[in-house]
C-alpha cells in the first residue's frame, strides 16, 4: 500500500505514529494485530499494524480515512497531512 503522501506511515511502528500524530483516540489490540485511530475535525484515520514476522514489532500495513462529519471516504494522504503535528 505505498502511495504518495503515506511515506512515514506505511511501515511505521506505534511510537513513530505517536510522534507524528499524538496520542491515538482509539487503541484496539486483537492477538498480535493492532488498530490505532487518530482524529481531527477534518478526518478520521484508522491505521492497522501487523507484525511482518513472528515476534516482530507490529508496523503499519494499511490505512483508511474518512470525513469526521459524515463518514464518507477521503483521500488517505490528505488526511495524513491534516493530522500531522
PDB file of C-alpha atoms in Angstrom:
ATOM      1  CA  UNK A   1       0.000   0.000   0.000  1.00  0.00           C
ATOM      2  CA  UNK A   2       2.624   2.525  -0.919  1.00  0.00           C
ATOM      3  CA  UNK A   3       1.071   5.740  -2.146  1.00  0.00           C
ATOM      4  CA  UNK A   4       2.417   9.273  -2.356  1.00  0.00           C
ATOM      5  CA  UNK A   5       1.716  11.041   0.925  1.00  0.00           C
ATOM      6  CA  UNK A   6       1.800   7.883   3.039  1.00  0.00           C
ATOM      7  CA  UNK A   7       5.579   7.808   3.390  1.00  0.00           C
ATOM      8  CA  UNK A   8       6.465   7.666   7.051  1.00  0.00           C
ATOM      9  CA  UNK A   9       3.148   5.990   7.885  1.00  0.00           C
ATOM     10  CA  UNK A  10       3.262   2.679   5.994  1.00  0.00           C
ATOM     11  CA  UNK A  11       5.907   0.624   7.775  1.00  0.00           C
ATOM     12  CA  UNK A  12       5.868   2.818  10.903  1.00  0.00           C
ATOM     13  CA  UNK A  13       5.561   1.404  14.415  1.00  0.00           C
ATOM     14  CA  UNK A  14       3.267   2.782  17.117  1.00  0.00           C
ATOM     15  CA  UNK A  15       5.970   5.029  18.634  1.00  0.00           C
ATOM     16  CA  UNK A  16       6.587   6.693  15.283  1.00  0.00           C
ATOM     17  CA  UNK A  17       2.845   7.242  14.807  1.00  0.00           C
ATOM     18  CA  UNK A  18       2.599   8.841  18.260  1.00  0.00           C
ATOM     19  CA  UNK A  19       5.400  11.270  17.329  1.00  0.00           C
ATOM     20  CA  UNK A  20       3.638  12.176  14.084  1.00  0.00           C
ATOM     21  CA  UNK A  21       0.015  12.375  15.227  1.00  0.00           C
ATOM     22  CA  UNK A  22      -0.016  12.440  19.026  1.00  0.00           C
ATOM     23  CA  UNK A  23      -1.940  10.009  21.211  1.00  0.00           C
ATOM     24  CA  UNK A  24      -4.372   7.741  19.397  1.00  0.00           C
ATOM     25  CA  UNK A  25      -8.064   8.260  20.158  1.00  0.00           C
ATOM     26  CA  UNK A  26      -8.600   4.513  19.906  1.00  0.00           C
ATOM     27  CA  UNK A  27      -6.171   1.640  20.508  1.00  0.00           C
ATOM     28  CA  UNK A  28      -7.570  -1.826  19.831  1.00  0.00           C
ATOM     29  CA  UNK A  29      -5.492  -4.997  20.152  1.00  0.00           C
ATOM     30  CA  UNK A  30      -6.551  -8.304  18.668  1.00  0.00           C
ATOM     31  CA  UNK A  31      -3.958 -11.019  19.066  1.00  0.00           C
ATOM     32  CA  UNK A  32      -0.721  -9.603  17.682  1.00  0.00           C
ATOM     33  CA  UNK A  33      -2.526  -7.067  15.465  1.00  0.00           C
ATOM     34  CA  UNK A  34      -3.426  -3.529  16.437  1.00  0.00           C
ATOM     35  CA  UNK A  35      -5.703  -0.741  15.200  1.00  0.00           C
ATOM     36  CA  UNK A  36      -4.986   2.870  16.102  1.00  0.00           C
ATOM     37  CA  UNK A  37      -7.367   5.709  15.316  1.00  0.00           C
ATOM     38  CA  UNK A  38      -6.371   9.361  15.012  1.00  0.00           C
ATOM     39  CA  UNK A  39      -8.948  12.122  14.606  1.00  0.00           C
ATOM     40  CA  UNK A  40      -9.309  15.777  13.807  1.00  0.00           C
ATOM     41  CA  UNK A  41     -12.182  17.988  12.703  1.00  0.00           C
ATOM     42  CA  UNK A  42     -11.223  17.209   9.116  1.00  0.00           C
ATOM     43  CA  UNK A  43     -10.941  13.429   9.171  1.00  0.00           C
ATOM     44  CA  UNK A  44     -10.597  10.121  10.962  1.00  0.00           C
ATOM     45  CA  UNK A  45      -7.575   7.941  10.180  1.00  0.00           C
ATOM     46  CA  UNK A  46      -7.628   4.230  11.017  1.00  0.00           C
ATOM     47  CA  UNK A  47      -4.172   2.662  10.992  1.00  0.00           C
ATOM     48  CA  UNK A  48      -3.691  -1.113  11.054  1.00  0.00           C
ATOM     49  CA  UNK A  49      -0.475  -2.611  12.396  1.00  0.00           C
ATOM     50  CA  UNK A  50       0.612  -6.222  11.962  1.00  0.00           C
ATOM     51  CA  UNK A  51       3.903  -7.968  12.712  1.00  0.00           C
ATOM     52  CA  UNK A  52       5.578  -8.915   9.436  1.00  0.00           C
ATOM     53  CA  UNK A  53       7.269 -11.920  11.017  1.00  0.00           C
ATOM     54  CA  UNK A  54       6.860 -13.966  14.178  1.00  0.00           C
ATOM     55  CA  UNK A  55       7.814 -11.908  17.230  1.00  0.00           C
ATOM     56  CA  UNK A  56       8.394  -8.722  15.230  1.00  0.00           C
ATOM     57  CA  UNK A  57       7.119  -5.295  16.285  1.00  0.00           C
ATOM     58  CA  UNK A  58       3.783  -4.583  14.558  1.00  0.00           C
ATOM     59  CA  UNK A  59       4.069  -1.987  11.793  1.00  0.00           C
ATOM     60  CA  UNK A  60       1.521  -0.200   9.640  1.00  0.00           C
ATOM     61  CA  UNK A  61       0.410  -2.212   6.640  1.00  0.00           C
ATOM     62  CA  UNK A  62      -2.882  -0.442   5.822  1.00  0.00           C
ATOM     63  CA  UNK A  63      -4.628   2.873   6.461  1.00  0.00           C
ATOM     64  CA  UNK A  64      -8.197   4.018   5.896  1.00  0.00           C
ATOM     65  CA  UNK A  65      -9.553   7.574   6.061  1.00  0.00           C
ATOM     66  CA  UNK A  66     -12.993   9.165   6.229  1.00  0.00           C
ATOM     67  CA  UNK A  67     -14.560  12.519   6.948  1.00  0.00           C
ATOM     68  CA  UNK A  68     -15.296  13.104  10.603  1.00  0.00           C
ATOM     69  CA  UNK A  69     -18.631  14.750   9.815  1.00  0.00           C
ATOM     70  CA  UNK A  70     -20.365  12.040   7.796  1.00  0.00           C
ATOM     71  CA  UNK A  71     -18.032   9.056   7.456  1.00  0.00           C
ATOM     72  CA  UNK A  72     -17.555   9.345   3.695  1.00  0.00           C
ATOM     73  CA  UNK A  73     -14.190   8.194   2.349  1.00  0.00           C
ATOM     74  CA  UNK A  74     -11.500  10.829   1.875  1.00  0.00           C
ATOM     75  CA  UNK A  75      -8.050  10.773   0.341  1.00  0.00           C
ATOM     76  CA  UNK A  76      -5.731   8.993   2.773  1.00  0.00           C
ATOM     77  CA  UNK A  77      -2.704  11.163   2.035  1.00  0.00           C
ATOM     78  CA  UNK A  78      -4.738  14.346   2.599  1.00  0.00           C
ATOM     79  CA  UNK A  79      -5.971  13.027   5.936  1.00  0.00           C
ATOM     80  CA  UNK A  80      -2.419  12.115   6.985  1.00  0.00           C
ATOM     81  CA  UNK A  81      -1.275  15.638   6.086  1.00  0.00           C
ATOM     82  CA  UNK A  82      -4.161  17.193   8.058  1.00  0.00           C
ATOM     83  CA  UNK A  83      -3.328  15.135  11.154  1.00  0.00           C
ATOM     84  CA  UNK A  84       0.446  15.557  11.194  1.00  0.00           C
ATOM     85  CA  UNK A  85       1.742  17.722  14.033  1.00  0.00           C
TER      86      UNK A  85
END
